[in-house]
Backbone as numpy.savetxt, mean C-alpha at the origin, in Angstrom:
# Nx Ny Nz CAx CAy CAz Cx Cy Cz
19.00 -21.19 21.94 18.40 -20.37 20.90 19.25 -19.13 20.70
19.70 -18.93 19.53 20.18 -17.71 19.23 19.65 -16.39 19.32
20.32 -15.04 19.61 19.72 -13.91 19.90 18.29 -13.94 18.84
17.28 -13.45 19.89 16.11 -13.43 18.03 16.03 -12.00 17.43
15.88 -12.48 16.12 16.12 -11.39 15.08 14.68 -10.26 15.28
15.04 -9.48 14.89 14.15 -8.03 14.70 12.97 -8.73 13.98
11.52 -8.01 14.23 10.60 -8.63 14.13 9.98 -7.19 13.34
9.21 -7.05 12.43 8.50 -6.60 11.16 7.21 -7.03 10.92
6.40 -6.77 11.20 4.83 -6.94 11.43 4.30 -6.59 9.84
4.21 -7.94 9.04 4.53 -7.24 7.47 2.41 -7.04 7.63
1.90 -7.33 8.41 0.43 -6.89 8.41 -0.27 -5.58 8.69
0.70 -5.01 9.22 0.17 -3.89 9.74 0.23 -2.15 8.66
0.92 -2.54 8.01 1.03 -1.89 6.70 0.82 -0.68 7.45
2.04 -0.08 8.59 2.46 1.16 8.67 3.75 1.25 8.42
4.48 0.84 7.28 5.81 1.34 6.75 6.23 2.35 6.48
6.96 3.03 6.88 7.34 4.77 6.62 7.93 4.17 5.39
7.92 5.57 4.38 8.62 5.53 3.14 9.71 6.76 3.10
10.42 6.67 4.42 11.37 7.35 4.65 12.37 7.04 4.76
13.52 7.03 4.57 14.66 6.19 4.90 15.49 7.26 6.33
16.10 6.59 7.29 16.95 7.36 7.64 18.28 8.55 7.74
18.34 7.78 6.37 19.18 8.82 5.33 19.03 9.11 4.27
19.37 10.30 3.68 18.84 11.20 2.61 19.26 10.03 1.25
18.17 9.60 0.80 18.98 8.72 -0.60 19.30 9.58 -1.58
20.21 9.15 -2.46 20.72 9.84 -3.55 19.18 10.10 -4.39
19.87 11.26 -5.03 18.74 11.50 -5.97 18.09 11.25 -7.59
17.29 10.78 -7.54 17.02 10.38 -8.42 15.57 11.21 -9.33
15.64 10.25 -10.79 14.69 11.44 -11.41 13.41 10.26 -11.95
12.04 10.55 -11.94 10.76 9.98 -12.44 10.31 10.61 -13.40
9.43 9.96 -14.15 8.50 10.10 -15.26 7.09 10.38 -14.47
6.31 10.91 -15.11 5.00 10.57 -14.85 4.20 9.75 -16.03
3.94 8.78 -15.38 3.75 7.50 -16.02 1.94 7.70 -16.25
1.58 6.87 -17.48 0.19 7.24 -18.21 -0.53 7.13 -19.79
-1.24 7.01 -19.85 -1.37 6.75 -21.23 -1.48 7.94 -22.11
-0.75 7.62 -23.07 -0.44 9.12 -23.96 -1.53 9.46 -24.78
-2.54 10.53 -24.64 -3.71 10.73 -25.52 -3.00 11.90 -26.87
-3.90 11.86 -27.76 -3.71 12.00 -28.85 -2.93 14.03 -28.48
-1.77 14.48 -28.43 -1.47 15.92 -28.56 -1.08 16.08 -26.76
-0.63 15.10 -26.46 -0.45 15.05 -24.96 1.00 15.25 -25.25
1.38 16.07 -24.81 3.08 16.45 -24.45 4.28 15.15 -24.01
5.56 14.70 -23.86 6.05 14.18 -23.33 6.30 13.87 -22.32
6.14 12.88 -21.14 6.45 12.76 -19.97 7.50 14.06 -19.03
7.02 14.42 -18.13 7.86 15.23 -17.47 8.90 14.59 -16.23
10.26 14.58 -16.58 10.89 14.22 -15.61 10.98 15.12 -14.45
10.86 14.26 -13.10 11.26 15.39 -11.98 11.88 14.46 -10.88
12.72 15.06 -10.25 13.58 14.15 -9.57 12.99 14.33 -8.04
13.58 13.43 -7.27 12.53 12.73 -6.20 12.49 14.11 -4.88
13.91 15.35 -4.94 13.40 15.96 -4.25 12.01 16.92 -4.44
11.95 17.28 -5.63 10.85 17.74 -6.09 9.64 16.69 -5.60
9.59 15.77 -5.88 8.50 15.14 -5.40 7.83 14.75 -4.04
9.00 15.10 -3.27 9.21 14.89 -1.55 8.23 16.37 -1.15
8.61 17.38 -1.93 8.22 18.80 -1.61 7.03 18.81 -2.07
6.22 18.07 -3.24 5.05 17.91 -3.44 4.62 17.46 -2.69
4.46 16.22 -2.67 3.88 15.66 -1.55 3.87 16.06 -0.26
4.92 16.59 0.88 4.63 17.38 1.65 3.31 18.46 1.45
3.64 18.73 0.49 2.56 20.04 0.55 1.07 19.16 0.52
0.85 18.46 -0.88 -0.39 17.68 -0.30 -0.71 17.76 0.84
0.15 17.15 1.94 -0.33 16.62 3.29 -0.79 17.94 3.66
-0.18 18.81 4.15 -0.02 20.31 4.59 -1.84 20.92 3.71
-2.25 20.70 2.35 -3.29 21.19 2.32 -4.60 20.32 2.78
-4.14 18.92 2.90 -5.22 18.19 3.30 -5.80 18.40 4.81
-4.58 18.99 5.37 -5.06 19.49 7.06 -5.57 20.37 7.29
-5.12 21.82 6.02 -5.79 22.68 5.81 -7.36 22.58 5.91
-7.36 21.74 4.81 -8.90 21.09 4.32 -9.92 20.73 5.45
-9.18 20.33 6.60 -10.18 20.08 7.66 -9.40 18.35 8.20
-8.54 17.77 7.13 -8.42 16.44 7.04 -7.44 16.07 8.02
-6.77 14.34 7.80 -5.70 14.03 8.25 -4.96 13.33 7.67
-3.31 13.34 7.31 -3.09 12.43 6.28 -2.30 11.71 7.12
-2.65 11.71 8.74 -1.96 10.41 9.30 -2.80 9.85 10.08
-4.34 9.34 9.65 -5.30 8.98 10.27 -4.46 8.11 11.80
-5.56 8.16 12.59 -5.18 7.52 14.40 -5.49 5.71 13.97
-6.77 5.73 13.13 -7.11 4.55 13.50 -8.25 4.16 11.96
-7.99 3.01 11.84 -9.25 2.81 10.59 -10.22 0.95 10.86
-10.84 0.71 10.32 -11.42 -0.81 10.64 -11.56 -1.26 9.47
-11.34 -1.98 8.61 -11.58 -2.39 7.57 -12.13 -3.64 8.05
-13.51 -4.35 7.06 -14.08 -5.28 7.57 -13.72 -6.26 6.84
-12.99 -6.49 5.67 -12.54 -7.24 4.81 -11.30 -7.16 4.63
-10.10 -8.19 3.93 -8.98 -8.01 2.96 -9.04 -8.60 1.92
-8.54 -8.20 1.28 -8.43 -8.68 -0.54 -8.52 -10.07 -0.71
-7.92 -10.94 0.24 -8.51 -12.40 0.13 -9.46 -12.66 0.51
-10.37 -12.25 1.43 -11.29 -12.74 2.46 -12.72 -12.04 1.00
-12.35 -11.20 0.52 -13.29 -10.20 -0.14 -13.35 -11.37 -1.32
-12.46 -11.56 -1.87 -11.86 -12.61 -3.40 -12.68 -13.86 -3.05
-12.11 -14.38 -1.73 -13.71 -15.65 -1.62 -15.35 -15.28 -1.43
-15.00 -14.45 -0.45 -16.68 -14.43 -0.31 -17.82 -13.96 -1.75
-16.79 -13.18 -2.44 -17.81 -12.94 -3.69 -17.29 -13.43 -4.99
-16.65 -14.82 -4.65 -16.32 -15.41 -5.95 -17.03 -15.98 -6.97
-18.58 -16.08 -6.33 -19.35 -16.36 -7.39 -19.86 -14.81 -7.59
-19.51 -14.23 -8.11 -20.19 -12.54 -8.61 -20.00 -12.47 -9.80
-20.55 -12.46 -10.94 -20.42 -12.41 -12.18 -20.36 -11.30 -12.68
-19.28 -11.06 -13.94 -18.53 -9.72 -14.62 -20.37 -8.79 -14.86
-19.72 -8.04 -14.48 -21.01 -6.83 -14.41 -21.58 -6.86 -13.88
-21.50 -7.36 -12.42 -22.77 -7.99 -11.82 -21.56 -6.75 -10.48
-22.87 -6.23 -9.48 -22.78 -5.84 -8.51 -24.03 -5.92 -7.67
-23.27 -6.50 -6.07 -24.31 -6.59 -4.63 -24.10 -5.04 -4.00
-25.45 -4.82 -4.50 -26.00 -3.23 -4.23 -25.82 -2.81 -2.89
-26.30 -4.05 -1.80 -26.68 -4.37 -0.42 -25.34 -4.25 0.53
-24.18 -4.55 -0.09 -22.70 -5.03 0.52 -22.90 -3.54 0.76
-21.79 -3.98 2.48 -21.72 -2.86 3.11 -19.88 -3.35 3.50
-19.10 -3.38 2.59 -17.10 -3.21 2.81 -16.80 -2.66 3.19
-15.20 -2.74 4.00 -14.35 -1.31 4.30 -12.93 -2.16 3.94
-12.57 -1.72 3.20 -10.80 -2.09 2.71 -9.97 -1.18 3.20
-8.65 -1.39 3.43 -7.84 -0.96 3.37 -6.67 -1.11 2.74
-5.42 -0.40 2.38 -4.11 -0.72 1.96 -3.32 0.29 1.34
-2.47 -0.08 0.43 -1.85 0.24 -0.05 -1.17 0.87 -1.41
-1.84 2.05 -2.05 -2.16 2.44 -3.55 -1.00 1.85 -4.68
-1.00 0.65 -5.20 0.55 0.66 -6.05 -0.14 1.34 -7.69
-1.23 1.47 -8.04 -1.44 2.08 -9.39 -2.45 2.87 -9.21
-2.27 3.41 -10.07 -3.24 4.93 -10.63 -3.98 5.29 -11.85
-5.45 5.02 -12.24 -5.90 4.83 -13.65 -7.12 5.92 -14.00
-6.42 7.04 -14.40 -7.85 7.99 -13.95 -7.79 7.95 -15.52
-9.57 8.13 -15.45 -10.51 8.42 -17.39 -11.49 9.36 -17.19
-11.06 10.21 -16.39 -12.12 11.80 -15.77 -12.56 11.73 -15.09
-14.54 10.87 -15.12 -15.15 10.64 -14.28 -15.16 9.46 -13.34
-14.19 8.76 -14.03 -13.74 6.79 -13.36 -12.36 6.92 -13.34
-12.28 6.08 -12.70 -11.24 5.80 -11.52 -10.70 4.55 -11.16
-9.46 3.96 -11.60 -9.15 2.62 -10.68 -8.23 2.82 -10.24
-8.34 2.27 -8.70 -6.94 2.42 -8.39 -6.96 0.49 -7.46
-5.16 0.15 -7.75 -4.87 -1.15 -7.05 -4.61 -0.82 -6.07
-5.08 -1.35 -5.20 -4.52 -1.66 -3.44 -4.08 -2.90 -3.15
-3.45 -2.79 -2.32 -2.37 -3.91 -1.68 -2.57 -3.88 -0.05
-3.23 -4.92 0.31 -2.90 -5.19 1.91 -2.07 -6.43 2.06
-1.94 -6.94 3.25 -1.36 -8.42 3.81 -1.45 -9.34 2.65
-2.69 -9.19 2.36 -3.46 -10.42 1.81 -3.51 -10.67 0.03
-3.58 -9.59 -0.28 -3.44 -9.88 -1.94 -3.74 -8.11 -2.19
-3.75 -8.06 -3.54 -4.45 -6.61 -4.53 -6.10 -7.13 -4.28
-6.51 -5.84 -4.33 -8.17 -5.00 -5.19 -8.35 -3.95 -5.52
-9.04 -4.17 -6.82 -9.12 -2.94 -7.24 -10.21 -1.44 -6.54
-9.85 -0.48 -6.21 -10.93 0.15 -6.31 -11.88 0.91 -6.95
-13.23 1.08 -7.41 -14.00 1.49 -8.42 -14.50 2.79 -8.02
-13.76 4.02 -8.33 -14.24 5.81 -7.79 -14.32 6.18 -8.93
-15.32 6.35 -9.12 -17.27 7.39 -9.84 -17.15 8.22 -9.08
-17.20 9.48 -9.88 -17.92 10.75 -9.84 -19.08 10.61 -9.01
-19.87 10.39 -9.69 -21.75 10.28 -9.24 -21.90 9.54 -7.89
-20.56 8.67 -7.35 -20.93 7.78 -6.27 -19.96 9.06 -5.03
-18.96 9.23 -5.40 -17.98 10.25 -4.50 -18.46 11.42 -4.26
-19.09 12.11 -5.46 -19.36 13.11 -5.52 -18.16 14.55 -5.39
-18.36 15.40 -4.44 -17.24 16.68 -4.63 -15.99 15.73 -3.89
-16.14 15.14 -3.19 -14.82 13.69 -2.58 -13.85 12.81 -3.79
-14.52 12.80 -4.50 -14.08 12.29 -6.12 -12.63 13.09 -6.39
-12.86 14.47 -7.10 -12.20 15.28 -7.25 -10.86 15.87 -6.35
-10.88 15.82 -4.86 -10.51 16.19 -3.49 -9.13 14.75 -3.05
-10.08 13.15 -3.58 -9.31 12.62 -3.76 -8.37 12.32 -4.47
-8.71 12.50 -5.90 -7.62 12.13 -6.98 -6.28 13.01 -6.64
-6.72 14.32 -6.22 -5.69 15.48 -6.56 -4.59 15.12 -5.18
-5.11 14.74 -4.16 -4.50 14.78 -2.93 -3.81 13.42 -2.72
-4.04 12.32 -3.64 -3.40 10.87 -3.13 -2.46 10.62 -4.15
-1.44 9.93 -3.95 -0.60 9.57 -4.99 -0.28 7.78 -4.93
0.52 7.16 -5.47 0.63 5.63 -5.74 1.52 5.85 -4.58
1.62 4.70 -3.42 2.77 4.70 -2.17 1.14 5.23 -1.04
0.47 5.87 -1.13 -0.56 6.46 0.04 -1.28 5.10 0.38
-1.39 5.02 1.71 -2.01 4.03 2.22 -3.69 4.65 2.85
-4.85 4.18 1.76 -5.88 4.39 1.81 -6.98 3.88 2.61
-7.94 4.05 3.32 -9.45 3.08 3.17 -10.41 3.95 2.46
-10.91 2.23 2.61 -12.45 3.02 1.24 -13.62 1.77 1.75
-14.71 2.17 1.65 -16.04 1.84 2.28 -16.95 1.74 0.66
-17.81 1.03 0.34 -18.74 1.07 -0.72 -19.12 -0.60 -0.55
-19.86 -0.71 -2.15 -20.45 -2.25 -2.67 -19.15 -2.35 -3.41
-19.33 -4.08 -4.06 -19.15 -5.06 -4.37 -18.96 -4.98 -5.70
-18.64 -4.88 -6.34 -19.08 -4.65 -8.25 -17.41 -5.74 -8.74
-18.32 -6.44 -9.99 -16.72 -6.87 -10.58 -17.60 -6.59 -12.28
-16.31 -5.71 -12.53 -16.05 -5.56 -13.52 -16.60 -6.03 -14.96
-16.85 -5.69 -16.07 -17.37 -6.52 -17.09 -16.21 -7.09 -17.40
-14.58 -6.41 -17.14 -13.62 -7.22 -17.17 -13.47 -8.24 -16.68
-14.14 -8.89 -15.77 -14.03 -9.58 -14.57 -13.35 -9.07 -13.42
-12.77 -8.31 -12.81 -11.57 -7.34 -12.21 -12.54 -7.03 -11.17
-12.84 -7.90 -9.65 -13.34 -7.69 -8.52 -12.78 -6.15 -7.71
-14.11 -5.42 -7.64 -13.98 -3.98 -7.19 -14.52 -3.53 -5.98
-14.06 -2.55 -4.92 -14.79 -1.78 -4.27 -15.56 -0.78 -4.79
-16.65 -0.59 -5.05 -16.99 0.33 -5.65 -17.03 1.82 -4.93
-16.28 2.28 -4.21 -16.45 3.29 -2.99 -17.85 4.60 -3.27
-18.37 4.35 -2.32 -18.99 5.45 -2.08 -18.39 6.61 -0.51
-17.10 5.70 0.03 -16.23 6.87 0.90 -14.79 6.25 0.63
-14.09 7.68 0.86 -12.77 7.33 0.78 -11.13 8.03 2.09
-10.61 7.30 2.60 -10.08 7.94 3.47 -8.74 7.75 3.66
-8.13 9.15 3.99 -6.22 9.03 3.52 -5.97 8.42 4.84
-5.28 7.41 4.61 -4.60 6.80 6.00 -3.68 7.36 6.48
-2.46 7.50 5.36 -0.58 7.68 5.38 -0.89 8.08 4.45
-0.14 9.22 4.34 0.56 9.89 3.32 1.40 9.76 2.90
2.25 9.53 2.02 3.37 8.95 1.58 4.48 9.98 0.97
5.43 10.10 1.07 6.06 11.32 0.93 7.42 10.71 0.04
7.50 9.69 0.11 8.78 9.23 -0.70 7.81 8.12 -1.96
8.10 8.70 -3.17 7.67 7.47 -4.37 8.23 5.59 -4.20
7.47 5.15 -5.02 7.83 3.85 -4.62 8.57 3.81 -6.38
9.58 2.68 -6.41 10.29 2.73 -7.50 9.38 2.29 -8.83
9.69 2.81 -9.91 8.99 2.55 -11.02 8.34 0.97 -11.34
7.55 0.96 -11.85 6.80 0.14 -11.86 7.03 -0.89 -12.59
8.03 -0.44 -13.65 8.46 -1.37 -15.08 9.56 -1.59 -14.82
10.92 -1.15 -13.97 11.65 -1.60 -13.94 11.61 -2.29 -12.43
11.01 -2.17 -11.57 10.71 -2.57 -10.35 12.02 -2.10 -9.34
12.18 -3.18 -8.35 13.61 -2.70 -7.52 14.51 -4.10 -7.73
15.25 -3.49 -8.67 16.48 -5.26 -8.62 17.47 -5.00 -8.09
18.16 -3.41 -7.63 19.31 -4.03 -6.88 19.33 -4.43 -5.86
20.45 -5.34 -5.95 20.44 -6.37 -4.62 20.82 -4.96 -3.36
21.59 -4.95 -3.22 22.22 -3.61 -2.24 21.29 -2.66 -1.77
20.29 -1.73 -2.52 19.20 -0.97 -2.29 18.41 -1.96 -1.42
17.49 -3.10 -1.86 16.84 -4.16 -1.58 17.17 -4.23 -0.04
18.31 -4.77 0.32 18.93 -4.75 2.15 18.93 -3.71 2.88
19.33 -2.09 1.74 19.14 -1.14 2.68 18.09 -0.55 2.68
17.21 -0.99 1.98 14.91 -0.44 2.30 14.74 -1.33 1.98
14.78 -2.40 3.26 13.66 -3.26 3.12 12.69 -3.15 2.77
12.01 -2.16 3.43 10.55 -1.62 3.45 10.46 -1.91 2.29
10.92 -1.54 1.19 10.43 -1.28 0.11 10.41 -2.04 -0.82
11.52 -3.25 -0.54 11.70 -4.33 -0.60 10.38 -5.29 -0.73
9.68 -5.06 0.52 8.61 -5.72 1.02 7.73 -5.42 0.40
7.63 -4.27 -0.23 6.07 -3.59 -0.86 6.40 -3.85 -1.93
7.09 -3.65 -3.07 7.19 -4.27 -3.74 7.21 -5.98 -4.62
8.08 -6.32 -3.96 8.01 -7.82 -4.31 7.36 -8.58 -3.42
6.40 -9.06 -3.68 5.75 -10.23 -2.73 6.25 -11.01 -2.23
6.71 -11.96 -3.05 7.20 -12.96 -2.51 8.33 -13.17 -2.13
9.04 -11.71 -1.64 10.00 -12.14 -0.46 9.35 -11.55 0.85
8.17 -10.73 0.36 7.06 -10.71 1.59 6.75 -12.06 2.66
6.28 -12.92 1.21 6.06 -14.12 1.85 7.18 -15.23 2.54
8.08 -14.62 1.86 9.50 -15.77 3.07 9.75 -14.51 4.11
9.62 -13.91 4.53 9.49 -13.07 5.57 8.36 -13.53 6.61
7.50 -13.80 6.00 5.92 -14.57 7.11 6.71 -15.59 6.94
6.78 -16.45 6.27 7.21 -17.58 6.03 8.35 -17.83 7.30
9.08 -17.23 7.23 10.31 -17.12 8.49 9.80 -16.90 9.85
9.20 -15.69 9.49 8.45 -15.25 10.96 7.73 -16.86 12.21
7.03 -17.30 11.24 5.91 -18.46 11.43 7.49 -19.44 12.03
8.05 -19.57 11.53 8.99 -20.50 11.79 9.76 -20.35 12.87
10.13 -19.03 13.29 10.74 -18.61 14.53 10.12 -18.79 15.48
9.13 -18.26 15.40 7.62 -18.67 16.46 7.64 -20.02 17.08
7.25 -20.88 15.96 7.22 -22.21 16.05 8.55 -22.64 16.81
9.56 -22.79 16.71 10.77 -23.07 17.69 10.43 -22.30 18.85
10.66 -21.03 19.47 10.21 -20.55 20.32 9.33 -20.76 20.97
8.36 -21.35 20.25 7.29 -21.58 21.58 7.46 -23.08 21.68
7.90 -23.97 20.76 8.36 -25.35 21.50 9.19 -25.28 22.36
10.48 -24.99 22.64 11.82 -24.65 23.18 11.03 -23.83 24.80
10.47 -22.92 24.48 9.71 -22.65 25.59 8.89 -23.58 26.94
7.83 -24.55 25.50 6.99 -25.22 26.32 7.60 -26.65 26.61
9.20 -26.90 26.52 10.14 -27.99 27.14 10.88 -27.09 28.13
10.62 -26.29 28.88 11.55 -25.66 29.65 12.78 -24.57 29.52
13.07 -24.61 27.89 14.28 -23.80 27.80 13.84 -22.42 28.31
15.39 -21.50 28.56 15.46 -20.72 28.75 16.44 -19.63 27.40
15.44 -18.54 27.31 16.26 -17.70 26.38 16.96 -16.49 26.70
17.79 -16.60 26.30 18.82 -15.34 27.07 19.67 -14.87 25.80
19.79 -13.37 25.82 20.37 -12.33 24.74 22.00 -12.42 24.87
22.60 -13.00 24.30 24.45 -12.90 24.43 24.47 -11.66 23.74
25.98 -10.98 24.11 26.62 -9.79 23.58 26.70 -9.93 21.88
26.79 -9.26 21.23 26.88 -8.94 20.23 27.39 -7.84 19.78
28.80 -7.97 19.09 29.67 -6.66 18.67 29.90 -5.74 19.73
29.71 -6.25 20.64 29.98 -5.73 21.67 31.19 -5.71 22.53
31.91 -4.66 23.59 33.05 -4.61 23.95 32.87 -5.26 25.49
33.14 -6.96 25.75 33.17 -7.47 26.64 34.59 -7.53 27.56
């Protein structure tokens, strides 16, 4: 068996969005729907946004909070949630459901008092459904303090959408990770190949489905390894680039 490769736990969805080295800099939009006398998008380039976000974190501790929670339980994931209430009909919400999701914010849809935002765990997207009237002064506290890249939980019912668009409806909400580096635009996504190898990470959060040949691989290494194992072999690490 060949040396085994570095191992990436694509479930655990604690990916820093840091790179080890300073990336070149680059500039964002703030992305949104343009209402009628709404100004032009403001460009600001990513150190500016590094320094925002820092500060977020910095007032959320203020606040009493943590934006690198120790520990969270989510009792569901986006697939497990997608079957169990697949018969739930558009407008229809189980008052009674008692959820806890977790993941990963990739969009942002605020209309004042409502709220959607997509999450991303292991398992697939859900949307989450944050009301005013259900959050209350937490509503407000959240929008301002989380950005798209923050890895969230949220606790509430069941509600899908008159869109059909299966929701958490949160009545709590809690910063996991803070995210301090943006994730790349949304419309053009990440295509270079070169970037892609050198952040994976981001690689991974982004495109799925090289998420999934990543499990896909993982599962497969395993599988040799533990046959090769349970016939007796022995595995042993040879030098590599190394001065023998």
């Amino acid at each position: 068996v060949s040396r085994p490769a570095a191992i990436m736990r694509c479930g655990s969805w604690s990916l820093a969005l840091l790179s080890p080295t300073s990336p070149p800099r680059r500039s964002f939009a703030r992305m949104g729907p343009k209402s009628k006398g709404e100004a032009a998008p403001v460009e600001e380039d990513e150190d500016t946004l590094f320094r925002l976000r820092v500060e977020k974190a910095d007032q959320l501790r203020a606040d009493g909070g943590e934006p690198y929670a120790y520990s969270y339980a989510p009792t569901h994931t986006a697939a497990t949630l997608a079957t169990e209430y697949a018969s739930l009909g558009a407008g229809e919400e189980d008052t009674e459901a008692d959820v806890a999701v977790s993941g990963r914010i990739l969009t942002r849809r605020n209309f004042g008092k409502l709220a959607f935002f997509t999450l991303q765990d292991a398992s697939g997207t859900v949307q989450l459904y944050l009301e005013k009237k259900r959050l209350g002064e937490q509503f407000k506290a959240f929008l301002s303090q989380s950005d798209a890249g923050d890895i969230v939980g949220a606790r509430g019912t069941v509600k899908r959408t008159d869109k059909g668009e299966l929701s958490v409806a949160a009545t709590e909400v809690t910063m996991l990770t803070k995210a301090l580096r943006p994730l790349p635009d949304k419309w053009s996504g990440l295509a270079d190949v070169n970037k892609r190898y050198r952040q994976r990470y981001l690689d991974l959060i982004v495109n799925p489905h090289v998420r999934k040949t990543f499990e896909q691989r993982a599962r497969i290494t395993a599988f040799l390894r533990r046959t090769l194992d349970e016939r007796g072999f022995l595995e042993i690490e040879t030098p590599s680039l190394n001065v023998v």
